[in-house]
Backbone as JSON, one array per atom type, in Angstrom:
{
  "sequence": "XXXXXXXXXXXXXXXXXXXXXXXXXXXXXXXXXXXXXXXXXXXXXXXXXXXXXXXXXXXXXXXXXXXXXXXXXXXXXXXXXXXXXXXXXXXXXXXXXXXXXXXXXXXXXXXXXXXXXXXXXXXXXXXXXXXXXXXXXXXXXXXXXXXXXXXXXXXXXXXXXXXXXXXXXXXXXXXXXXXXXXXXXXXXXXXXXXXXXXXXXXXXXXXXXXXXXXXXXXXXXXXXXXXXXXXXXXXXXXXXXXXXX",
  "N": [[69.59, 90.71, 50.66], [71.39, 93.38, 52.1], [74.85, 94.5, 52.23], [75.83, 95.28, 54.65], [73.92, 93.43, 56.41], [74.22, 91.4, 55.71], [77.24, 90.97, 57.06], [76.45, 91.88, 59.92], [75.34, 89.19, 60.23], [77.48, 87.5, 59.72], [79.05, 88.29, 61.73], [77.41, 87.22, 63.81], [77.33, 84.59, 63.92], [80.41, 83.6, 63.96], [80.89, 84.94, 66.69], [79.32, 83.42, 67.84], [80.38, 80.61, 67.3], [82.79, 81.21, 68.81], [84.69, 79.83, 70.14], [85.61, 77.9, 68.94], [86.73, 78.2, 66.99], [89.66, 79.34, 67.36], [90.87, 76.75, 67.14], [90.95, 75.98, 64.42], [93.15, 76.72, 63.69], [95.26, 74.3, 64.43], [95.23, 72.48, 62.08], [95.87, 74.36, 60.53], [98.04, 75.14, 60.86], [99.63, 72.43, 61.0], [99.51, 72.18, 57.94], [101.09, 74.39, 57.17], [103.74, 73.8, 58.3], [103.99, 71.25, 56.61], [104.06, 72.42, 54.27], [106.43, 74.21, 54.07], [109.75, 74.97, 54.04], [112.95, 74.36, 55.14], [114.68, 76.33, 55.89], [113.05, 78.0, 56.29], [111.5, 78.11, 58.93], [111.77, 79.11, 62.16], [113.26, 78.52, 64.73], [114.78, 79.01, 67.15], [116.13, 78.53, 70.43], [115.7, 81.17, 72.07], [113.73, 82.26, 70.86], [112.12, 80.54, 70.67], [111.2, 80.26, 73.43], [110.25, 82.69, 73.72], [107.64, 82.56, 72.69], [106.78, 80.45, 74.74], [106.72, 81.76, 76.65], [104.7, 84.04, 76.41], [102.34, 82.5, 75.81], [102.1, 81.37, 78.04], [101.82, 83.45, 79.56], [99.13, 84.69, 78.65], [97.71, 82.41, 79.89], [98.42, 82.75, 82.68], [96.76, 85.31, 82.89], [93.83, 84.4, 82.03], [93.46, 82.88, 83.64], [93.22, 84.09, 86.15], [90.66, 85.22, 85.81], [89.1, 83.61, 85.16], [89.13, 81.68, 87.4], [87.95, 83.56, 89.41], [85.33, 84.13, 88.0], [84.27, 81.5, 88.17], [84.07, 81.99, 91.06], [82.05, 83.43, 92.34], [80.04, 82.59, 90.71], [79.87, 83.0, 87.66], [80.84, 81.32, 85.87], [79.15, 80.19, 83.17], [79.02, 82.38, 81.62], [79.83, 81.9, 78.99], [78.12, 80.18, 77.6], [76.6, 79.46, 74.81], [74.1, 79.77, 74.17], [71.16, 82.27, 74.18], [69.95, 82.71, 76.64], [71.3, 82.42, 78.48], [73.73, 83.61, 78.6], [74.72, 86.38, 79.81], [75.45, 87.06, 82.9], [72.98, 88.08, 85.66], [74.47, 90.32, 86.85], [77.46, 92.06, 85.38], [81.21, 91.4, 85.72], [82.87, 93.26, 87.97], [85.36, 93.46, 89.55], [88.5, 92.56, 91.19], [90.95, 90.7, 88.1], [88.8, 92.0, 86.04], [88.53, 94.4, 86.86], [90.3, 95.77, 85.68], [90.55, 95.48, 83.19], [87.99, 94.93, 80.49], [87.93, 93.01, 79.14], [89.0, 90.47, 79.76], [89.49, 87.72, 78.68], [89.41, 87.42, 76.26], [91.33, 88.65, 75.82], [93.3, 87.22, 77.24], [93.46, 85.03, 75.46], [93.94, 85.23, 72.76], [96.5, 86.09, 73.7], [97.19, 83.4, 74.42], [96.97, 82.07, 71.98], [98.34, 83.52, 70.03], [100.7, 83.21, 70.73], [101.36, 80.37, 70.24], [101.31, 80.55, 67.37], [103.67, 81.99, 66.7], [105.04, 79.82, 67.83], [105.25, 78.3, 65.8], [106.36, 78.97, 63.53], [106.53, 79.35, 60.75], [107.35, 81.5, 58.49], [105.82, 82.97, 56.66], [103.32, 81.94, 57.75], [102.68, 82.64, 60.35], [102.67, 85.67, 59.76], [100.53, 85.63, 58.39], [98.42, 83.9, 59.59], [98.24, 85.32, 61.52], [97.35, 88.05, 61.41], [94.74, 87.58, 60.54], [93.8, 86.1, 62.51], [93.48, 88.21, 64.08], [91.5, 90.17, 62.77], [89.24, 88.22, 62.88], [89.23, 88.32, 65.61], [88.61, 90.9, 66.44], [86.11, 91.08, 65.19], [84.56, 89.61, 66.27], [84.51, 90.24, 69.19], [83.56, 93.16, 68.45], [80.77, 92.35, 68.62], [80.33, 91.02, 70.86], [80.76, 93.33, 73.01], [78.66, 94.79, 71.69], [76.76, 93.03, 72.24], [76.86, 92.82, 75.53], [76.14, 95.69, 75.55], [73.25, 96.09, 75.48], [72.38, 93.73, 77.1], [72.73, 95.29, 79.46], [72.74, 97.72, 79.18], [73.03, 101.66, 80.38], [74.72, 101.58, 82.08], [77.19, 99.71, 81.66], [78.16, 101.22, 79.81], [79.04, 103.2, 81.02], [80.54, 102.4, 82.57], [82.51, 101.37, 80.42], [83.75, 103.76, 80.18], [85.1, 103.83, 82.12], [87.12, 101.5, 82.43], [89.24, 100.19, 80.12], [89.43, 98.07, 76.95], [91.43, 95.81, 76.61], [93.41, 96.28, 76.58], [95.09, 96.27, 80.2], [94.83, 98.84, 82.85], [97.07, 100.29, 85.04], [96.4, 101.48, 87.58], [93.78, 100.07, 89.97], [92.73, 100.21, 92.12], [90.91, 101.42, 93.9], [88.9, 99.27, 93.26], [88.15, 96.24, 94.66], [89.7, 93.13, 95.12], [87.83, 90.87, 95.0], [86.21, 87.57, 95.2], [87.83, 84.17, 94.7], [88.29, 81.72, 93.12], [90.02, 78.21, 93.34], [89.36, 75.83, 92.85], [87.58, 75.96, 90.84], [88.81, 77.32, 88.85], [91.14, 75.57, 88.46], [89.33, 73.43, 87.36], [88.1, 74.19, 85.36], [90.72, 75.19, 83.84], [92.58, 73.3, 83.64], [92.23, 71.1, 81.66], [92.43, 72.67, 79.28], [95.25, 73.99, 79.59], [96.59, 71.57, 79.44], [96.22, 71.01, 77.28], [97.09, 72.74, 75.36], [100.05, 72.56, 76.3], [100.36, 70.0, 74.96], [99.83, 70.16, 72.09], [102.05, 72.1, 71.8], [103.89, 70.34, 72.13], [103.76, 67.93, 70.06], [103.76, 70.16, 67.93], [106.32, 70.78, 68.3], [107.87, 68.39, 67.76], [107.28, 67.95, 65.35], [108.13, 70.03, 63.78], [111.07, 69.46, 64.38], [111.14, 66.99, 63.01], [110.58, 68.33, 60.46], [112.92, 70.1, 60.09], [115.52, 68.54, 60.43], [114.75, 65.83, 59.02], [114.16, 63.84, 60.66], [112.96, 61.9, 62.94], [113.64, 63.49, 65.88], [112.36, 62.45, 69.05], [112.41, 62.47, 72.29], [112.71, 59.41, 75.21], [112.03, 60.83, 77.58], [110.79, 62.99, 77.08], [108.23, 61.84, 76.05], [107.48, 60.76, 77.94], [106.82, 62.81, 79.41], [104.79, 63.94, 77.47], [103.07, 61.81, 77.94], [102.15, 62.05, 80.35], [101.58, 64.72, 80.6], [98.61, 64.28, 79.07], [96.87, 62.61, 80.39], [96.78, 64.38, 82.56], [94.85, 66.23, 81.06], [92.69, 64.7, 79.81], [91.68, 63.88, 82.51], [91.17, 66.62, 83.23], [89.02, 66.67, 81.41], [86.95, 64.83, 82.02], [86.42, 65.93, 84.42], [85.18, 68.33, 83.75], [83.18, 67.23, 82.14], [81.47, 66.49, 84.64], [80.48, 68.44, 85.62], [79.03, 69.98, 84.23], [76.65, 67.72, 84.05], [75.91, 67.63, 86.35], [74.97, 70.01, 86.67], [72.36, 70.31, 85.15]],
  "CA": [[70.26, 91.06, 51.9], [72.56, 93.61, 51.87], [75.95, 93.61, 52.43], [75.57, 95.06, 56.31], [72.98, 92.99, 56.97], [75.57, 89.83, 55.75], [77.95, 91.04, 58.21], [75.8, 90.96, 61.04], [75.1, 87.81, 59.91], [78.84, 86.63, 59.87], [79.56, 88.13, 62.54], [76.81, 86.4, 64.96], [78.02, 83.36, 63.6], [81.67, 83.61, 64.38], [80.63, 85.35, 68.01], [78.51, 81.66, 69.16], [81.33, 79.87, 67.25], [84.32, 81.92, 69.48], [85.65, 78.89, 71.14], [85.65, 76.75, 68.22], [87.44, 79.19, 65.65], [90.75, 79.07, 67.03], [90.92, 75.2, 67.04], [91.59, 76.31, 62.77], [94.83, 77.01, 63.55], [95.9, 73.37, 64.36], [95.55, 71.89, 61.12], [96.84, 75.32, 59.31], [99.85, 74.84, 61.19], [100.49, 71.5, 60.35], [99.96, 72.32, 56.36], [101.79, 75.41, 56.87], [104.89, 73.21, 57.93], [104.31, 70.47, 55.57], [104.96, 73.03, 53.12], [107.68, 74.92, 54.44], [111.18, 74.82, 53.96], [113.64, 74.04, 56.49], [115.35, 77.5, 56.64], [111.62, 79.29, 56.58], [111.0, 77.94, 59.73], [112.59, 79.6, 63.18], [113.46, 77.57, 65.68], [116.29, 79.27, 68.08], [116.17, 78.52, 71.75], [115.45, 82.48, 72.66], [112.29, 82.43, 70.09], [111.1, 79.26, 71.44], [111.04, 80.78, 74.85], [109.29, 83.65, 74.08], [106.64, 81.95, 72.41], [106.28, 80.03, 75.38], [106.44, 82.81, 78.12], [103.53, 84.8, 75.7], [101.71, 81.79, 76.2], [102.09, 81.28, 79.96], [101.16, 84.87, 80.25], [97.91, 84.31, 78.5], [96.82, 81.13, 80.75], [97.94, 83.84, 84.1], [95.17, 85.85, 83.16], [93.22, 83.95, 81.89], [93.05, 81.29, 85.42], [92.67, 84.36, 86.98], [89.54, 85.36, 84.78], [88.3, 82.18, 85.31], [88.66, 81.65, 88.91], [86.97, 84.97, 89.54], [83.63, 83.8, 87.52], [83.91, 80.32, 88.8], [84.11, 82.17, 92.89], [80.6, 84.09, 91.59], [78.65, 81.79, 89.93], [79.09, 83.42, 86.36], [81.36, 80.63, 84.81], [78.45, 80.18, 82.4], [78.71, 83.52, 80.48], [80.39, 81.84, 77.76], [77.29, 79.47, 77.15], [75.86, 79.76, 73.67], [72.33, 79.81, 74.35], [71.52, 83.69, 75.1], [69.56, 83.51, 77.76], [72.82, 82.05, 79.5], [75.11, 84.48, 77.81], [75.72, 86.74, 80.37], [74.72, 86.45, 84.44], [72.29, 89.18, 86.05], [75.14, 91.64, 86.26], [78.71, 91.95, 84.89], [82.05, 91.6, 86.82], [84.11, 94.45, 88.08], [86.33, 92.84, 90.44], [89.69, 91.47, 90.48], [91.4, 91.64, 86.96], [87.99, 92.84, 85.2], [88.7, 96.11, 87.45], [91.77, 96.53, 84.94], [90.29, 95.73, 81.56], [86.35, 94.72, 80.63], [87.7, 91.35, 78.42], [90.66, 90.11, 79.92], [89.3, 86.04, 78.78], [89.87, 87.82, 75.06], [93.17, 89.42, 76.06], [94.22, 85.57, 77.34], [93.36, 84.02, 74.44], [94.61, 85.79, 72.12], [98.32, 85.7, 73.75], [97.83, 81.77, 74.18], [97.27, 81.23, 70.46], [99.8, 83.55, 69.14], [102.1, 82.35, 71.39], [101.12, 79.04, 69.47], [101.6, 80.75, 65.88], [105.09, 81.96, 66.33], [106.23, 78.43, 67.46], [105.06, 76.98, 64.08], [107.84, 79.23, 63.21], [106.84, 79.21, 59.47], [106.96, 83.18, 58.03], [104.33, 83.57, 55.9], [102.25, 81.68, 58.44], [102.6, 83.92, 61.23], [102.01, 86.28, 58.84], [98.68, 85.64, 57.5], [97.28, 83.53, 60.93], [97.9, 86.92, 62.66], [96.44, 89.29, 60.82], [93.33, 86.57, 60.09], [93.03, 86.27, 63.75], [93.18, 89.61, 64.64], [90.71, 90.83, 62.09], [88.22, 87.46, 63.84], [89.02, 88.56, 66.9], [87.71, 92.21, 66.55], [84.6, 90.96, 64.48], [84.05, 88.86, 67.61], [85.01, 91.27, 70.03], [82.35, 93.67, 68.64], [79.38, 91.52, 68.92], [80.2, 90.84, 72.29], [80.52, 94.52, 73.11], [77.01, 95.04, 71.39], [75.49, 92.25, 73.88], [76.73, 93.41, 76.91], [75.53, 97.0, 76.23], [72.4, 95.49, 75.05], [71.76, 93.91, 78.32], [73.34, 96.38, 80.7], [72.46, 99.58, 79.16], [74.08, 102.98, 80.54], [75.08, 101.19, 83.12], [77.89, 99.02, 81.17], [78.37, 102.24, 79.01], [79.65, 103.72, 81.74], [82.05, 101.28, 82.93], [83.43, 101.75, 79.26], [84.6, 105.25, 79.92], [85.95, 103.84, 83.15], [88.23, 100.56, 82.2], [89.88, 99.38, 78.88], [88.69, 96.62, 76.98], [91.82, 94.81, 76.18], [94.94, 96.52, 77.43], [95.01, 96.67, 81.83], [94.95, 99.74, 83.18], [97.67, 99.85, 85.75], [95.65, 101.5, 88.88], [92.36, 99.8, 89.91], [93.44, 100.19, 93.75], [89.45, 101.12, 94.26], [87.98, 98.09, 93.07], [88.38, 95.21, 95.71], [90.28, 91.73, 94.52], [86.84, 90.12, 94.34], [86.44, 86.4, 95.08], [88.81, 83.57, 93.66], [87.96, 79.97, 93.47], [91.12, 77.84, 93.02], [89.06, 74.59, 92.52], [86.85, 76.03, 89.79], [89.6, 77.61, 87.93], [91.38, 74.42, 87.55], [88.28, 72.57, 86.73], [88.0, 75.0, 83.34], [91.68, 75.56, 83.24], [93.44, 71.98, 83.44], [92.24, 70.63, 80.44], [93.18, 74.15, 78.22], [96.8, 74.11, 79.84], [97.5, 70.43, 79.46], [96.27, 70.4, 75.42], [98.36, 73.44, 74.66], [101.28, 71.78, 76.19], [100.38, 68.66, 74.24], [99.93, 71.05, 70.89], [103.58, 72.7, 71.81], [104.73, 68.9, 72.68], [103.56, 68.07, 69.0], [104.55, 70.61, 67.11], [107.7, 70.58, 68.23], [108.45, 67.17, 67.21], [107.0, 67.87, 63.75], [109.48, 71.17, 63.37], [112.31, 69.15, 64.23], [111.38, 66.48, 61.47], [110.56, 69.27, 59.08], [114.36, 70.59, 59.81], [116.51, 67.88, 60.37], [114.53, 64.93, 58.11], [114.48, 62.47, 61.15], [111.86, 62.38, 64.51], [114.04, 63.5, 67.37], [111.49, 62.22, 70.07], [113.04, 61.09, 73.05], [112.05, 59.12, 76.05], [111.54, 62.0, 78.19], [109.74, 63.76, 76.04], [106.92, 61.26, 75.58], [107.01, 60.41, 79.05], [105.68, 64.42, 79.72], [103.38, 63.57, 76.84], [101.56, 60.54, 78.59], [101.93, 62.65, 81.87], [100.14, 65.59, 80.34], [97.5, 63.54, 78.65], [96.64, 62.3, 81.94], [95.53, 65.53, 83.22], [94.43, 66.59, 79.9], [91.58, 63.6, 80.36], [90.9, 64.23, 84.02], [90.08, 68.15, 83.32], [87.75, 66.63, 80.67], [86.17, 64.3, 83.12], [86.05, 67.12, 85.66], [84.11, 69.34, 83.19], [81.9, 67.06, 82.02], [80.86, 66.29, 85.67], [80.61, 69.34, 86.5], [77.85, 70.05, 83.26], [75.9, 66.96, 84.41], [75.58, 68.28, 87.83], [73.88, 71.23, 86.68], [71.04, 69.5, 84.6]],
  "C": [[71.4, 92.03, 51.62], [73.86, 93.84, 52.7], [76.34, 93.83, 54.11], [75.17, 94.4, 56.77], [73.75, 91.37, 57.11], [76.24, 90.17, 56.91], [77.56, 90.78, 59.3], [75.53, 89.48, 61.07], [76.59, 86.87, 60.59], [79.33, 86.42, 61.41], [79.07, 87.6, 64.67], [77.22, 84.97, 65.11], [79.4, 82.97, 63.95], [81.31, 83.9, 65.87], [79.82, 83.42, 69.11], [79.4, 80.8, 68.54], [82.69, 80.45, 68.1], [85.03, 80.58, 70.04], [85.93, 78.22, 70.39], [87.01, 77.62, 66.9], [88.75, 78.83, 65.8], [91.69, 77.65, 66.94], [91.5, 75.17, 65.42], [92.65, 76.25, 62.62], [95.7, 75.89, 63.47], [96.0, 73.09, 63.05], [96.26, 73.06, 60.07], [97.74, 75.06, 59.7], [100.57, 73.74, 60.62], [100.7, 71.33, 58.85], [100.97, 73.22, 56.3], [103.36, 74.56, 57.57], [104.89, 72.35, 57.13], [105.0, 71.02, 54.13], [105.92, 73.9, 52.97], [109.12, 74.18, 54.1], [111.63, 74.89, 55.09], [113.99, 75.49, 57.05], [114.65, 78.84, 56.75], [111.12, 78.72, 57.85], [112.08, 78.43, 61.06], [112.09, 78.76, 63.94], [114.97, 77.44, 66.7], [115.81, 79.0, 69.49], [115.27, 79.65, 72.15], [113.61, 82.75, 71.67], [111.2, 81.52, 71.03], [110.59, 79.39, 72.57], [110.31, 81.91, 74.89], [108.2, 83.42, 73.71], [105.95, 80.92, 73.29], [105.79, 80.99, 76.24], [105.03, 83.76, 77.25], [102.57, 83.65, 75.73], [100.72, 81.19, 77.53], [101.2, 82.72, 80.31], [99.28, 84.88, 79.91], [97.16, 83.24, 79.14], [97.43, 82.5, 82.32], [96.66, 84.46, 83.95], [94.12, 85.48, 82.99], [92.55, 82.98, 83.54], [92.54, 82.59, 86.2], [91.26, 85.53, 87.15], [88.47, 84.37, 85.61], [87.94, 81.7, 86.63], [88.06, 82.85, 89.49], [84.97, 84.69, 89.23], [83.65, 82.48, 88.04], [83.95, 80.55, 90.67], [82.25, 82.75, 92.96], [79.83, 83.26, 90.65], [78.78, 82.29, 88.38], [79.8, 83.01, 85.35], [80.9, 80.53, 83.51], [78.34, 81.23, 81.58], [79.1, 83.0, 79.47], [79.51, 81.02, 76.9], [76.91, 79.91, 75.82], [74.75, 80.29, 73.47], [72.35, 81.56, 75.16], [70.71, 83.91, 75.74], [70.49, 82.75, 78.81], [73.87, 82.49, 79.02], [76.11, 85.08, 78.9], [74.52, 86.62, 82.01], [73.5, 88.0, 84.34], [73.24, 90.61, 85.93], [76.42, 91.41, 85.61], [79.66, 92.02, 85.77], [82.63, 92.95, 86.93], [84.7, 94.45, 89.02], [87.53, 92.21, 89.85], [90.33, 91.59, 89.1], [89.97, 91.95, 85.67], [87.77, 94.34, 85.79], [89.6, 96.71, 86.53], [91.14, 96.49, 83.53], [88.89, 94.52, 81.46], [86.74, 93.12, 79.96], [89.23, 90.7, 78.57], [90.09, 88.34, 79.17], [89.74, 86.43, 76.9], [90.9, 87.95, 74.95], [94.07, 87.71, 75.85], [94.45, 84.92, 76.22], [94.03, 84.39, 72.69], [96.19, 85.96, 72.35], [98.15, 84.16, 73.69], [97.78, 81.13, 72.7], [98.37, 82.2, 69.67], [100.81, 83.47, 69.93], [102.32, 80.95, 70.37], [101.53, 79.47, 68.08], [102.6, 80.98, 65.93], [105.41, 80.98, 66.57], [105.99, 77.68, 66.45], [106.32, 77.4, 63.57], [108.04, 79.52, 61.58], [106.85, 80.77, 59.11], [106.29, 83.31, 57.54], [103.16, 82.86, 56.74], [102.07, 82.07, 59.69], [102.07, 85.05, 60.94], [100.3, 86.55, 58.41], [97.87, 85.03, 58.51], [97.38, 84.74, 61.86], [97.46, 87.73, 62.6], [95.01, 88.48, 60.49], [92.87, 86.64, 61.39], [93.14, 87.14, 64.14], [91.95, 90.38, 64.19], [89.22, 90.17, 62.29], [88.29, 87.99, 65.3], [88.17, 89.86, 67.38], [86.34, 92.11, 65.86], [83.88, 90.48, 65.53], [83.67, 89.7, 68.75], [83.63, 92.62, 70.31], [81.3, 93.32, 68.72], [79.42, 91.47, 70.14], [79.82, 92.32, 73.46], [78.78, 94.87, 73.14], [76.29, 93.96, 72.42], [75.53, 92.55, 74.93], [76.11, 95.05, 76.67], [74.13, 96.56, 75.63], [71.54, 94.79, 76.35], [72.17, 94.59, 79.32], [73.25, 97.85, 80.38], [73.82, 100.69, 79.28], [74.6, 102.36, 81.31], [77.07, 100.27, 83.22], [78.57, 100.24, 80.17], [79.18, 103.55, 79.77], [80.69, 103.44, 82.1], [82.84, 101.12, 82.34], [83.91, 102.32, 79.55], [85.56, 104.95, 81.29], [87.57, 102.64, 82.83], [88.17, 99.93, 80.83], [89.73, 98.39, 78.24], [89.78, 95.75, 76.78], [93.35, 94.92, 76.83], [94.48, 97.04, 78.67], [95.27, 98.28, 82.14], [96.17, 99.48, 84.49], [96.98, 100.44, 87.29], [94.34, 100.71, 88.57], [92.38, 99.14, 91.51], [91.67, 100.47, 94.59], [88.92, 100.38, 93.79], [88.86, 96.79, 94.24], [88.92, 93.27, 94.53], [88.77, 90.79, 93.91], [87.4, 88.56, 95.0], [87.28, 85.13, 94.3], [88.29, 81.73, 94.3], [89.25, 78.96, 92.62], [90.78, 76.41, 92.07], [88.44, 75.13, 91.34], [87.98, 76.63, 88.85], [90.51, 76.38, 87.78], [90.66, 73.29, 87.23], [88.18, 72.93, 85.54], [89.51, 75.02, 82.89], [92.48, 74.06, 82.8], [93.63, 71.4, 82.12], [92.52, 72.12, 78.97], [94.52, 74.22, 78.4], [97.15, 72.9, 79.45], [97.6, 70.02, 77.62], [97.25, 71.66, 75.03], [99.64, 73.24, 75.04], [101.23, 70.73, 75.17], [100.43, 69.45, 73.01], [101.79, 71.19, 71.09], [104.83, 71.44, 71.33], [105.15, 68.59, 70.94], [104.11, 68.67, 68.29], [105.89, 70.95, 66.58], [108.59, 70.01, 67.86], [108.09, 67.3, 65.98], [108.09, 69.06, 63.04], [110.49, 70.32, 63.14], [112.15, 68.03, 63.04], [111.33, 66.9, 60.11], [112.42, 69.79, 58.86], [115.06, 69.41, 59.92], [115.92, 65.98, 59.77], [114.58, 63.61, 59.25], [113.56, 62.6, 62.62], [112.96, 62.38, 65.5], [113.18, 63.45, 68.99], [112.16, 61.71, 71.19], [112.35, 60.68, 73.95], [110.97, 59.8, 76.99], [110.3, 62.49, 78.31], [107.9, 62.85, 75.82], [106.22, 60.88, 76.71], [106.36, 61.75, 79.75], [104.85, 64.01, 78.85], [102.27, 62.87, 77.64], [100.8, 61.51, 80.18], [100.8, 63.96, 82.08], [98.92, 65.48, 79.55], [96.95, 63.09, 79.56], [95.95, 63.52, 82.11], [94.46, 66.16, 82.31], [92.67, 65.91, 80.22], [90.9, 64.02, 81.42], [90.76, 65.58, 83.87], [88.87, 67.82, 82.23], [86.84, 65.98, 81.18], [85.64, 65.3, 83.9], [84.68, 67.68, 84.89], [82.95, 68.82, 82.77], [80.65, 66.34, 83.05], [79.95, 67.45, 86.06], [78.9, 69.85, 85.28], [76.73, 68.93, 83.87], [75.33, 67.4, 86.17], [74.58, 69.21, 87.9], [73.0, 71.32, 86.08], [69.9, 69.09, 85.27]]
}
């Protein structure tokens, strides 16, 4: 085999694993503070906040990704199986009028939002450039399937909108449909575990810096509260799969 022919290889493999990949990051994080030092880890107020708000921003577009294909029927593009890859046609409504992979764009701010609050430097470092260099291996496979089933037709739509950064007009394309219920049927349980991640890691920083669990009441009582919904979007979803069997 040679060594192109590996690549394709890898990179079909990473492309039907995409949802599973950045799940890696949890347990690097927690080695990458176990072995940190106290004063290699950032942890100022103004950091912490932007690592949230780069977070937040990636679940905005993302919900409104998501409620877009869940108003259209074409929630299912992300299925594995490729003859449920992608629907009959592709979107170009709403924010896929601004850029062709905004559900890439999202996801990519909600996990490095997640890598700077580990806070460790060399692990920001090396999970950012690791997932950047998965994300474009990914990225192009996906590319190659949609023009694969969409032809000139999708090849066109290239030369028209951006695949990753928004264009700021897209005043001729129409909002498109929005389904509020189906976007927090997919979204609930994604927002309530990366709070619970944040919740987590937070409490493991502060025992990495100050040698003692500062957990307080509060704090655990949002835990249980967003475990709760956490649950019920996983109920939801796996209703919502059984339904369509």
């Amino acid at each position: 085999m040679t060594i192109l022919d590996r690549f394709k290889v890898l990179r079909g493999k990473l492309w039907f694993r995409r949802k599973r990949i950045p799940l890696l990051l949890i347990p690097a994080a927690w080695v990458a503070l176990w072995l940190a030092v106290p004063f290699s880890i950032w942890n100022s107020p103004p950091f912490m906040l932007f690592c949230v708000v780069c977070t937040a921003c990636g679940f905005i577009i993302r919900s409104r990704a998501v409620g877009m294909l869940a108003a259209e029927k074409k929630i299912d593009s992300k299925e594995p199986e490729l003859n449920k890859v992608l629907p009959p046609s592709f979107p170009k409504e709403g924010v896929y009028a601004r850029m062709r992979y905004p559900l890439y764009t999202a996801d990519f701010l909600i996990w490095f939002g997640f890598i700077l609050y580990v806070g460790v430097d060399w692990f920001v470092v090396g999970a950012t450039l690791l997932y950047i260099v998965c994300f474009l291996i990914i990225l192009s496979k996906e590319e190659e399937v949609m023009l694969l089933k969409y032809g000139e037709e999708y090849r066109q739509w290239c030369d028209q909108v951006p695949a990753l950064i928004p264009k700021r007009n897209a005043i001729e394309h129409s909002a498109g449909r929005f389904s509020w219920i189906g976007m927090l049927r997919y979204e609930s349980r994604n927002l309530a575990g990366m709070v619970l991640l944040f919740l987590l890691f937070g409490a493991i920083k502060y025992r990495m810096i100050h040698l003692a669990w500062g957990v307080s009441g509060t704090s655990l009582l949002i835990a249980g509260m967003v475990l709760i919904v956490f649950l019920f979007g996983s109920w939801m979803r796996q209703r919502t799969r059984k339904k369509r069997r």
